[in-house]
Coordinates of C-alpha atoms in Angstrom, one line a residue:
M198 CA -168.6 80.2 80.9
A199 CA -169.7 76.5 81.6
A200 CA -167.8 73.8 79.7
A201 CA -169.4 72.2 76.8
Q202 CA -171.1 68.9 77.6
G203 CA -170.1 65.7 75.9
P204 CA -172.3 62.9 74.5
R205 CA -174.8 61.5 76.9
R206 CA -175.7 57.8 77.3
E207 CA -179.4 56.8 77.1
L208 CA -180.6 53.4 78.2
E209 CA -183.3 51.9 75.8
V210 CA -185.5 49.0 77.0
Q211 CA -187.2 46.6 74.4
A212 CA -189.6 43.8 75.5
L213 CA -188.5 40.4 74.3
W214 CA -191.4 38.1 75.7
H215 CA -194.0 38.1 78.0
E216 CA -195.5 34.7 79.3
Q217 CA -198.0 33.3 81.7
V218 CA -195.9 30.8 83.7
H219 CA -197.8 30.4 86.8
A220 CA -201.3 31.1 88.3
S221 CA -199.9 32.5 91.5
R222 CA -197.3 35.2 92.4
V223 CA -193.9 34.8 91.1
A224 CA -191.6 34.7 94.3
A225 CA -188.2 33.7 93.1
L226 CA -186.1 33.7 90.0
A227 CA -182.7 31.9 89.3
F228 CA -180.6 31.0 86.4
C229 CA -180.1 27.3 85.7
V230 CA -176.5 25.9 85.5
E231 CA -176.4 26.0 81.7
G232 CA -177.5 29.6 81.6
N233 CA -179.9 29.0 78.8
A234 CA -183.1 28.8 81.0
L235 CA -184.6 30.4 84.1
W236 CA -185.9 28.7 87.2
S237 CA -189.2 30.4 88.4
G238 CA -190.9 29.6 91.8
C239 CA -194.3 30.9 92.8
D240 CA -196.6 31.2 95.9
A241 CA -198.6 28.0 94.9
A242 CA -200.0 27.7 98.5
A243 CA -201.0 31.2 99.0
P244 CA -204.6 32.3 98.7
R245 CA -205.6 34.6 95.9
P246 CA -208.7 36.4 94.9
G247 CA -211.2 34.2 92.9
P248 CA -213.8 31.4 93.3
E249 CA -211.2 28.8 93.6
D250 CA -208.9 28.1 96.5
V251 CA -205.1 27.8 95.6
A252 CA -204.3 25.8 98.7
G253 CA -204.0 22.2 97.8
S254 CA -204.3 23.0 94.2
E255 CA -202.3 21.0 91.4
E256 CA -200.2 24.0 90.3
P257 CA -196.6 23.1 90.0
P258 CA -194.6 25.5 92.4
V259 CA -191.5 25.4 90.3
A260 CA -191.0 25.8 86.6
L261 CA -188.1 25.9 84.1
V262 CA -188.6 28.8 81.5
S263 CA -186.6 29.2 78.3
C264 CA -184.6 32.5 78.2
K265 CA -185.0 32.6 74.5
D266 CA -188.9 32.8 74.1
G267 CA -190.3 32.3 77.5
A268 CA -191.7 28.9 76.9
T269 CA -192.3 26.6 79.9
L270 CA -189.8 23.7 79.4
R271 CA -190.5 21.7 82.6
T272 CA -192.4 21.8 85.8
A273 CA -191.4 20.1 89.0
S274 CA -193.4 17.0 89.7
G275 CA -193.9 15.4 93.2
M276 CA -194.2 18.7 95.1
A277 CA -197.0 19.7 97.2
A278 CA -198.5 23.2 96.9
C279 CA -196.0 25.5 98.6
N280 CA -194.7 29.0 98.7
V281 CA -191.1 29.1 97.1
R282 CA -188.6 31.5 98.9
L283 CA -185.2 30.4 97.5
L284 CA -184.0 28.6 94.2
Q285 CA -180.3 27.7 94.2
P286 CA -178.9 25.7 91.3
L287 CA -176.3 22.9 92.3
P288 CA -173.9 22.5 89.3
Q289 CA -172.1 19.3 90.5
D290 CA -175.0 17.2 89.8
G291 CA -177.5 19.4 88.1
T292 CA -179.9 19.6 91.0
L293 CA -181.8 22.5 92.4
L294 CA -182.1 23.6 96.1
C295 CA -185.6 24.7 96.8
M296 CA -186.5 26.3 100.1
T297 CA -190.3 27.1 101.0
G298 CA -191.9 29.6 103.2
D299 CA -193.1 27.0 105.6
G300 CA -189.6 25.7 106.2
G301 CA -189.6 22.9 103.6
C302 CA -186.1 22.0 102.2
M303 CA -186.0 20.1 98.9
I304 CA -183.4 19.0 96.3
L305 CA -184.9 18.7 92.8
G306 CA -183.3 16.3 90.4
A307 CA -183.8 15.4 86.7
A308 CA -186.2 12.4 86.4
E309 CA -184.8 9.3 84.7
G310 CA -185.7 9.2 81.0
P311 CA -185.5 11.8 78.2
E312 CA -184.4 15.4 78.6
E313 CA -187.9 16.6 78.4
A314 CA -188.8 14.7 81.6
T315 CA -190.0 16.7 84.6
P316 CA -187.7 17.2 87.7
K317 CA -188.6 15.2 90.6
V318 CA -188.1 15.7 94.4
C319 CA -185.0 13.3 95.0
C320 CA -184.5 14.6 98.6
G321 CA -186.8 16.4 100.9
T322 CA -186.8 17.4 104.6
A323 CA -187.9 20.3 106.8
L324 CA -186.4 22.8 109.2
P325 CA -187.1 21.5 112.6
G326 CA -190.1 23.3 114.4
M327 CA -191.4 24.7 111.2
P328 CA -195.0 24.1 109.8
A329 CA -193.4 21.9 107.1
A330 CA -191.9 19.6 109.8
T331 CA -195.3 19.4 111.4
A332 CA -196.8 18.5 108.1
L333 CA -194.4 15.8 107.4
A334 CA -194.9 14.3 110.7
A335 CA -198.8 14.3 110.2
A336 CA -198.3 12.8 106.6
A337 CA -196.0 9.9 108.1
E338 CA -198.6 9.2 110.9
A339 CA -201.4 9.2 108.2
A340 CA -199.4 6.9 106.1
R341 CA -199.0 4.5 109.0
V342 CA -202.5 4.6 110.1
G343 CA -203.5 4.0 106.5
A344 CA -201.1 1.0 106.2
A345 CA -202.7 -0.4 109.4
E346 CA -206.3 0.2 108.1
T347 CA -205.4 -1.5 104.7
A348 CA -204.1 -4.7 106.5
T349 CA -207.1 -4.8 108.6
D350 CA -209.3 -4.4 105.6
N351 CA -207.4 -7.1 103.8
D352 CA -207.9 -9.5 106.8
T353 CA -211.7 -8.7 106.7
E354 CA -211.9 -9.3 103.1
Q355 CA -210.1 -12.6 103.5
Q356 CA -212.5 -13.6 106.2
A357 CA -215.6 -12.6 104.3
S358 CA -214.1 -14.6 101.3
E359 CA -213.8 -17.6 103.4
V360 CA -217.4 -17.4 104.7
E361 CA -218.8 -16.9 101.0
Q362 CA -216.8 -19.9 99.9
A363 CA -218.2 -22.0 102.9
A364 CA -221.9 -21.0 102.0
P365 CA -222.1 -20.1 98.3
C366 CA -225.4 -18.8 96.9
G367 CA -226.6 -18.3 93.4
P368 CA -228.6 -15.5 92.0
G369 CA -232.0 -15.1 93.5
T370 CA -231.0 -17.4 96.5
P371 CA -231.3 -15.5 99.9
V372 CA -227.9 -15.1 101.5
Q373 CA -229.3 -15.9 104.9
T374 CA -231.9 -18.4 105.9
E375 CA -234.8 -17.3 107.9
Q376 CA -233.3 -19.1 110.9
E377 CA -229.9 -17.4 110.5
A378 CA -231.5 -14.0 110.1
A379 CA -233.6 -14.7 113.3
E380 CA -230.4 -15.6 115.2
E381 CA -228.6 -12.3 114.1
G382 CA -231.3 -9.8 114.9
G383 CA -234.7 -11.4 115.0
T384 CA -235.3 -10.6 111.3
S385 CA -238.0 -12.1 109.1
T386 CA -238.7 -12.2 105.4
E387 CA -241.8 -10.2 105.7
G388 CA -242.0 -6.8 104.2
P389 CA -240.3 -5.4 101.2
E390 CA -236.7 -5.9 100.7
F391 CA -235.8 -2.3 100.0
I392 CA -237.3 1.0 101.2
P393 CA -235.7 4.0 99.6
E394 CA -234.9 7.0 101.7
S395 CA -232.8 10.1 101.0
G396 CA -231.4 10.0 104.4
Y397 CA -231.3 8.2 107.8
R398 CA -234.7 8.3 109.5
G399 CA -233.9 6.3 112.7
L400 CA -233.9 2.6 113.4
K401 CA -236.4 0.2 111.6
K402 CA -237.0 -3.1 113.0
G403 CA -235.6 -5.9 110.6
Y404 CA -233.8 -3.3 108.3
L405 CA -230.4 -1.7 108.0
F406 CA -229.8 1.6 106.4
R407 CA -227.1 1.2 103.7
E408 CA -226.1 2.6 100.2
G409 CA -226.3 -0.4 97.9
S410 CA -226.9 -1.3 94.4
L411 CA -230.6 -0.1 94.4
G412 CA -229.6 3.2 96.1
A413 CA -229.6 4.7 99.5
G414 CA -232.2 3.5 101.9
Y415 CA -233.4 0.6 104.2
Y416 CA -232.5 -3.0 103.3
R417 CA -234.0 -6.0 104.8
K418 CA -231.4 -7.8 106.9
D419 CA -231.9 -11.1 105.3
V420 CA -231.0 -9.6 101.7
V421 CA -228.7 -6.8 102.7
R422 CA -225.5 -8.8 101.4
R423 CA -227.2 -9.5 98.1
Y424 CA -227.6 -5.7 97.4
C425 CA -224.7 -4.4 99.6
P426 CA -221.8 -7.0 99.2
T427 CA -219.6 -5.2 101.7
A428 CA -222.5 -4.4 104.1
A429 CA -220.6 -1.5 105.3
P430 CA -222.2 1.5 107.0
P431 CA -221.9 4.9 105.3
T432 CA -218.4 6.4 105.2
P433 CA -217.8 9.4 107.5
G434 CA -218.2 12.7 105.6
S435 CA -220.5 11.3 103.0
S436 CA -224.0 13.0 102.6
I437 CA -225.7 9.9 104.0
A438 CA -223.5 9.8 107.0
A439 CA -224.0 13.4 107.6
A440 CA -227.7 13.0 107.5
A441 CA -227.5 10.0 109.9
T442 CA -225.5 12.0 112.5
V443 CA -227.2 15.3 112.3
P444 CA -230.1 15.7 114.7
D445 CA -233.4 16.8 113.4
A446 CA -233.0 20.1 115.3
E447 CA -229.9 20.9 113.1
Q448 CA -231.6 19.7 109.9
G449 CA -234.2 22.4 110.6
R450 CA -231.6 25.0 109.9
D451 CA -231.7 24.2 106.2
G452 CA -234.1 27.2 105.5
E453 CA -231.6 29.7 107.0
A454 CA -228.8 28.1 105.0
R455 CA -230.9 28.5 101.9
R456 CA -231.5 32.1 102.7
M457 CA -227.9 32.8 103.0
A458 CA -227.2 31.0 99.7
D459 CA -229.6 33.3 98.1
Q460 CA -227.9 36.4 99.5
Q461 CA -224.6 35.0 98.2
Q462 CA -226.0 34.8 94.7
Q463 CA -227.4 38.2 94.8
N464 CA -224.0 39.7 95.7
P465 CA -221.3 37.3 94.3
E466 CA -218.5 39.7 94.4
G467 CA -219.0 40.4 97.9
E468 CA -219.1 36.7 98.7
L469 CA -215.8 36.1 96.8
A470 CA -214.2 38.9 98.8
R471 CA -215.4 37.4 102.1
Q472 CA -214.0 33.9 101.0
Y473 CA -210.8 35.4 100.1
I474 CA -210.4 37.1 103.4
R475 CA -211.3 33.9 105.3
R476 CA -208.6 32.0 103.3
L477 CA -206.0 34.6 104.1
L478 CA -207.0 34.5 107.9
A479 CA -206.8 30.6 107.7
A480 CA -203.5 30.4 105.7
P481 CA -200.6 29.1 107.7
P482 CA -197.6 31.5 108.2
S483 CA -194.9 31.8 105.7
M484 CA -191.3 33.4 105.9
H485 CA -190.7 36.3 103.5
S486 CA -187.0 35.7 102.9
V487 CA -184.4 32.9 102.9
V488 CA -180.8 33.3 102.0
L489 CA -177.9 30.8 101.8
S490 CA -174.4 31.6 103.0
P491 CA -171.5 31.5 100.3
C492 CA -170.0 28.6 102.1
G493 CA -173.3 26.7 101.8
S494 CA -173.2 25.4 105.3
L495 CA -175.6 28.1 106.8
L496 CA -179.1 29.0 106.0
F497 CA -180.8 32.2 107.3
T498 CA -184.5 32.5 107.4
S499 CA -186.7 35.6 108.3
S500 CA -189.6 35.7 110.7
L501 CA -192.5 33.3 110.5
G502 CA -195.7 34.9 111.1
P503 CA -196.8 38.5 112.3
K504 CA -195.8 37.8 115.9
D505 CA -192.4 36.4 115.2
C506 CA -189.5 39.1 115.1
A507 CA -186.5 36.7 115.1
I508 CA -183.9 35.7 112.6
R509 CA -183.0 32.0 112.5
V510 CA -179.6 30.6 111.4
W511 CA -179.7 26.9 110.5
R512 CA -176.7 24.4 110.0
L513 CA -177.8 22.9 106.6
L514 CA -175.3 20.1 106.4
P515 CA -173.9 19.1 109.9
G516 CA -170.8 16.8 110.1
G517 CA -168.5 19.0 108.1
R518 CA -170.4 18.8 104.8
S519 CA -171.2 21.9 103.0
I520 CA -172.8 23.3 99.9
T521 CA -169.9 25.1 98.1
A522 CA -169.9 28.0 95.6
G523 CA -169.7 27.2 92.0
R524 CA -169.7 29.5 88.9
N525 CA -172.1 32.4 88.8
G526 CA -172.7 32.1 92.4
S527 CA -174.2 28.6 92.1
Q528 CA -173.7 26.0 94.8
H529 CA -173.1 22.3 95.0
S530 CA -172.9 19.8 97.8
S531 CA -169.4 18.7 98.8
D532 CA -170.5 15.0 99.4
G533 CA -172.5 14.7 96.0
G534 CA -175.9 15.7 97.1
A535 CA -176.3 13.7 100.4
A536 CA -179.6 14.2 102.3
L537 CA -179.9 17.4 104.0
Q538 CA -179.9 17.5 107.9
P539 CA -180.7 21.0 109.1
E540 CA -180.5 21.8 112.6
L541 CA -181.1 25.3 114.5
H542 CA -177.6 26.9 115.1
R543 CA -178.7 30.5 116.3
T544 CA -181.6 32.7 116.9
L545 CA -180.9 36.5 116.5
T546 CA -183.3 38.8 118.1
G547 CA -183.4 42.8 118.1
H548 CA -186.0 43.8 115.7
A549 CA -189.4 45.0 117.1
A550 CA -191.3 43.7 114.2
P551 CA -191.3 40.8 111.8
V552 CA -188.2 40.8 109.4
L553 CA -189.3 41.0 105.8
S554 CA -185.9 40.9 104.0
L555 CA -182.4 39.4 104.2
A556 CA -179.2 39.9 102.4
L557 CA -175.4 38.7 102.7
T558 CA -172.2 40.4 101.7
P559 CA -170.3 38.4 99.0
D560 CA -167.8 37.0 101.5
G561 CA -170.7 36.1 104.0
S562 CA -169.1 38.0 106.9
L563 CA -172.1 40.3 107.4
L564 CA -175.8 39.7 107.4
L565 CA -178.2 42.5 106.7
S566 CA -181.9 42.2 107.8
G567 CA -184.8 44.6 107.1
S568 CA -187.8 44.7 109.1
H569 CA -191.3 46.1 109.3
D570 CA -190.1 48.3 112.2
Q571 CA -188.5 50.5 109.4
T572 CA -184.9 49.7 110.4
V573 CA -181.9 47.8 108.8
R574 CA -179.7 45.7 111.2
V575 CA -176.2 44.7 110.4
W576 CA -175.1 41.4 112.1
R577 CA -171.4 40.2 112.1
T578 CA -171.6 36.4 111.4
S579 CA -168.4 35.5 113.2
D580 CA -169.8 36.2 116.7
W581 CA -173.5 37.2 115.7
H582 CA -173.1 40.6 117.3
C583 CA -175.4 43.4 115.9
L584 CA -172.9 46.2 114.6
R585 CA -175.4 48.9 113.4
V586 CA -179.0 49.8 113.3
L587 CA -179.7 51.9 110.2
K588 CA -182.6 54.2 110.4
G589 CA -184.3 56.6 107.9
H590 CA -187.0 54.7 106.1
G591 CA -190.6 55.6 106.8
G592 CA -192.0 52.1 106.1
G593 CA -191.2 48.5 106.4
V594 CA -187.9 47.4 104.6
R595 CA -189.0 45.0 102.1
A596 CA -185.9 44.3 99.9
L597 CA -182.1 44.6 100.3
V598 CA -179.2 44.1 97.8
V599 CA -175.4 44.4 98.5
A600 CA -173.1 45.8 95.8
P601 CA -170.6 43.2 94.4
D602 CA -167.6 45.3 95.9
A603 CA -169.5 45.2 99.4
R604 CA -169.1 48.9 99.7
T605 CA -172.9 50.0 99.3
L606 CA -176.2 48.6 100.6
Y607 CA -179.4 49.3 98.8
S608 CA -182.7 49.2 100.7
A609 CA -186.2 49.5 99.5
A610 CA -189.1 50.1 101.9
A611 CA -192.8 50.6 101.8
D612 CA -192.5 54.4 102.1
N613 CA -191.8 54.2 98.3
T614 CA -188.2 55.1 98.5
V615 CA -184.8 53.4 97.6
R616 CA -181.7 54.2 99.8
A617 CA -178.1 53.7 99.3
W618 CA -176.0 53.2 102.4
S619 CA -172.2 53.3 102.8
M620 CA -171.0 50.1 104.1
E621 CA -167.8 51.8 105.4
H622 CA -169.2 54.4 107.5
W623 CA -172.9 53.3 107.8
V624 CA -174.6 56.4 106.7
C625 CA -177.2 57.2 104.0
L626 CA -175.4 58.4 101.0
R627 CA -178.5 59.1 98.9
T628 CA -182.0 58.5 98.2
L629 CA -182.5 57.5 94.5
H630 CA -184.3 60.0 92.3
G631 CA -187.4 58.7 90.5
R632 CA -190.1 57.5 93.0
H633 CA -192.7 54.9 91.8
D634 CA -196.5 55.9 91.7
D635 CA -197.7 57.3 95.0
T636 CA -200.3 54.5 95.4
T637 CA -197.5 51.9 95.3
W638 CA -194.4 50.9 97.2
T639 CA -191.1 49.1 96.1
A640 CA -191.4 45.5 96.7
C641 CA -188.3 44.0 95.0
L642 CA -184.6 45.0 94.0
A643 CA -182.0 43.6 91.5
L644 CA -178.4 44.6 90.8
S645 CA -176.6 43.9 87.8
S646 CA -173.3 41.7 88.1
D647 CA -171.0 44.8 87.7
G648 CA -173.1 46.7 90.1
T649 CA -173.8 49.8 87.8
L650 CA -177.4 49.2 87.4
L651 CA -180.2 48.8 90.0
A652 CA -183.7 47.7 89.1
S653 CA -186.7 48.3 91.4
G654 CA -190.1 47.1 91.0
S655 CA -193.2 48.4 92.7
T656 CA -196.6 46.8 93.8
G657 CA -199.8 48.3 95.3
P658 CA -203.4 47.5 95.8
F659 CA -204.7 49.7 93.0
G660 CA -202.3 48.8 90.2
A661 CA -200.0 51.4 88.6
S662 CA -197.0 49.1 89.3
T663 CA -193.6 50.0 87.2
I664 CA -190.1 48.9 86.8
K665 CA -187.3 51.5 87.2
I666 CA -183.6 51.1 86.4
F667 CA -181.3 53.5 88.3
Q668 CA -177.6 54.4 87.7
T669 CA -175.7 53.7 90.8
A670 CA -172.6 55.7 90.0
G671 CA -172.0 59.1 88.3
G672 CA -171.2 59.2 84.6
G673 CA -172.9 59.5 81.2
G674 CA -174.0 63.1 81.9
R675 CA -175.8 62.1 85.1
E676 CA -175.3 61.9 88.7
A677 CA -175.3 58.9 90.9
G678 CA -178.7 57.6 91.8
A679 CA -180.5 59.0 88.6
C680 CA -183.4 57.1 87.2
L681 CA -182.4 56.1 83.7
V682 CA -185.7 54.5 82.4
S683 CA -189.2 53.6 83.8
F684 CA -191.5 51.0 82.1
A685 CA -194.4 48.6 83.1
Q686 CA -194.9 45.0 82.6
L687 CA -198.7 45.2 83.7
R688 CA -201.6 47.4 82.7
Y689 CA -201.9 50.7 84.6
D690 CA -205.3 49.5 86.0
Q691 CA -204.3 45.9 86.6
K692 CA -204.5 45.3 90.4
A693 CA -201.1 43.4 90.6
G694 CA -197.6 44.2 91.1
M695 CA -193.8 43.3 90.5
S696 CA -192.6 40.7 92.9
A697 CA -189.2 39.5 91.5
L698 CA -186.4 40.7 89.4
L699 CA -183.2 39.2 87.9
F700 CA -180.3 40.6 85.8
S701 CA -178.6 38.2 83.3
P702 CA -175.0 37.8 84.1
D703 CA -173.9 40.0 81.2
G704 CA -176.3 42.8 82.3
D705 CA -178.0 42.9 79.0
T706 CA -181.3 41.4 79.8
L707 CA -183.7 42.0 82.9
Y708 CA -186.1 39.2 83.8
S709 CA -189.1 40.3 85.9
G710 CA -191.9 38.3 87.6
A711 CA -195.3 39.7 88.7
S712 CA -198.0 38.8 91.2
D713 CA -200.4 37.6 88.3
G714 CA -198.0 34.7 87.6
T715 CA -196.4 36.4 84.4
V716 CA -192.6 36.5 83.6
A717 CA -191.1 38.9 81.1
A718 CA -187.8 39.5 79.5
W719 CA -186.4 43.0 78.6
Q720 CA -183.3 43.8 76.4
L721 CA -181.3 46.7 77.7
R722 CA -179.3 48.7 75.1
W723 CA -177.2 51.7 75.5
R724 CA -177.0 54.6 72.9
E725 CA -175.3 58.0 72.8
V726 CA -177.1 61.0 72.2
A727 CA -175.9 64.7 71.5
A728 CA -176.0 67.0 74.7
G729 CA -179.1 68.7 75.1
S730 CA -181.2 66.2 73.0
G731 CA -183.1 63.2 74.1
A732 CA -186.3 62.6 76.0
P733 CA -187.0 65.1 78.7
G734 CA -186.6 64.2 82.4
G735 CA -183.4 62.3 82.0
G736 CA -184.6 59.7 79.5
L737 CA -187.6 58.5 81.4
R738 CA -190.0 56.4 79.3
R739 CA -193.0 54.2 80.0
G740 CA -194.0 51.1 77.8
F741 CA -196.4 48.4 78.1
L742 CA -196.1 44.8 76.8

């Protein structure tokens, strides 16, 4: 006769708040040093479906959100549109380390002034050889050229001012005499002073094509200064300059362009889809994962682009300086936040496809990497030797987390499974029960601080994304790996998915970010129920905000 079962624990989830923080996909979540607010980073530079192009938009990539009600307290200023991959608070001076998908490395500090002031970039650099480094070099060159052009323009204006002072003229008086105009280009005072034209129509004797106070057209050379003080030709890129440089044969293609525009108006949804695909193809490559070592001196970055299969190890602060661990896993610079000087230390190769996820053990002795080749590799950081290759997933490994005791590794893949691996024998212990919807796959994982709860979020092209919480160890009337609760932040038919998860330090609250830019907070509460009662299916529930 079976022994009587004791009380069973059920996990209840209650939605606290649900706020639209970003317009783009939420990519990273981290607690601030005080613990009463949440840093949120998004893919501000990534294209998204819609008529507008996100690249180059004014959306702040980083925001500070209140843990109490989800209100946006601050947004980072002085940051270009970028895809955030790592947010690491630095408690010594209250700054925030931000790593971007294109290799940008920034430290955000509080702006001078009231507490409500927005954080600003107080230190910024880029990983050598990355797209961000190329962009910084291009910006520096553009600034140098702009400064040179400004100096040239100032000299030109000064010379023009001296000429005008030497030969002043009043209203209605010709700027040039007939003799001077003849010496310059053989001009005369015959003919109208201005001939309006919508575009450049070729040379006209005695006239110059300009855009002046009377509009665009041909101005007689002897009065061009009166109506066009700068007497400058049309700027490159303007409609007038374009008309002046486009041959008549190309202007004859306007009819075809108008026909294409008519077709786009007849099928606007198809045109939006084509524009989105073009933006995706033109978007620069971006890393999927970035992790910082516990000692703070090494930075690990995943593959850059679809043809890159390597992992790069960077020395973040050469010269003996480091970013050391603080409370709650936070980091701070040992020299008070000196400028970062990253340099490439090692390149790890072995994966046959791009690396999608990275994770470190709490002591930093092992690096775990998940790839699109459906494997997980274990690297020893003392000599960078690959110890194991874990196989078993049927899709790309998109998320990795390590238990606080460094005895279990959890991996999530595109085959819609979450696996638990023994880090002592390197074998698969179990596949966690409770798959997400068949049209989705697991995209993100989060582990509570005590390692007893594992949260997974799914995403997919057709919606139906959910959040599931698993029990990592046996107890409470359930076996290890059982799904305790299932709920949803998004509507079932909403074509978006979960992208970031984070447990509070006490494990009582779960914060989630989605690809539609929303962030939500969930309160977790345990209750005991009598044996044989409770919701069927092990307490599975589904709820919507």
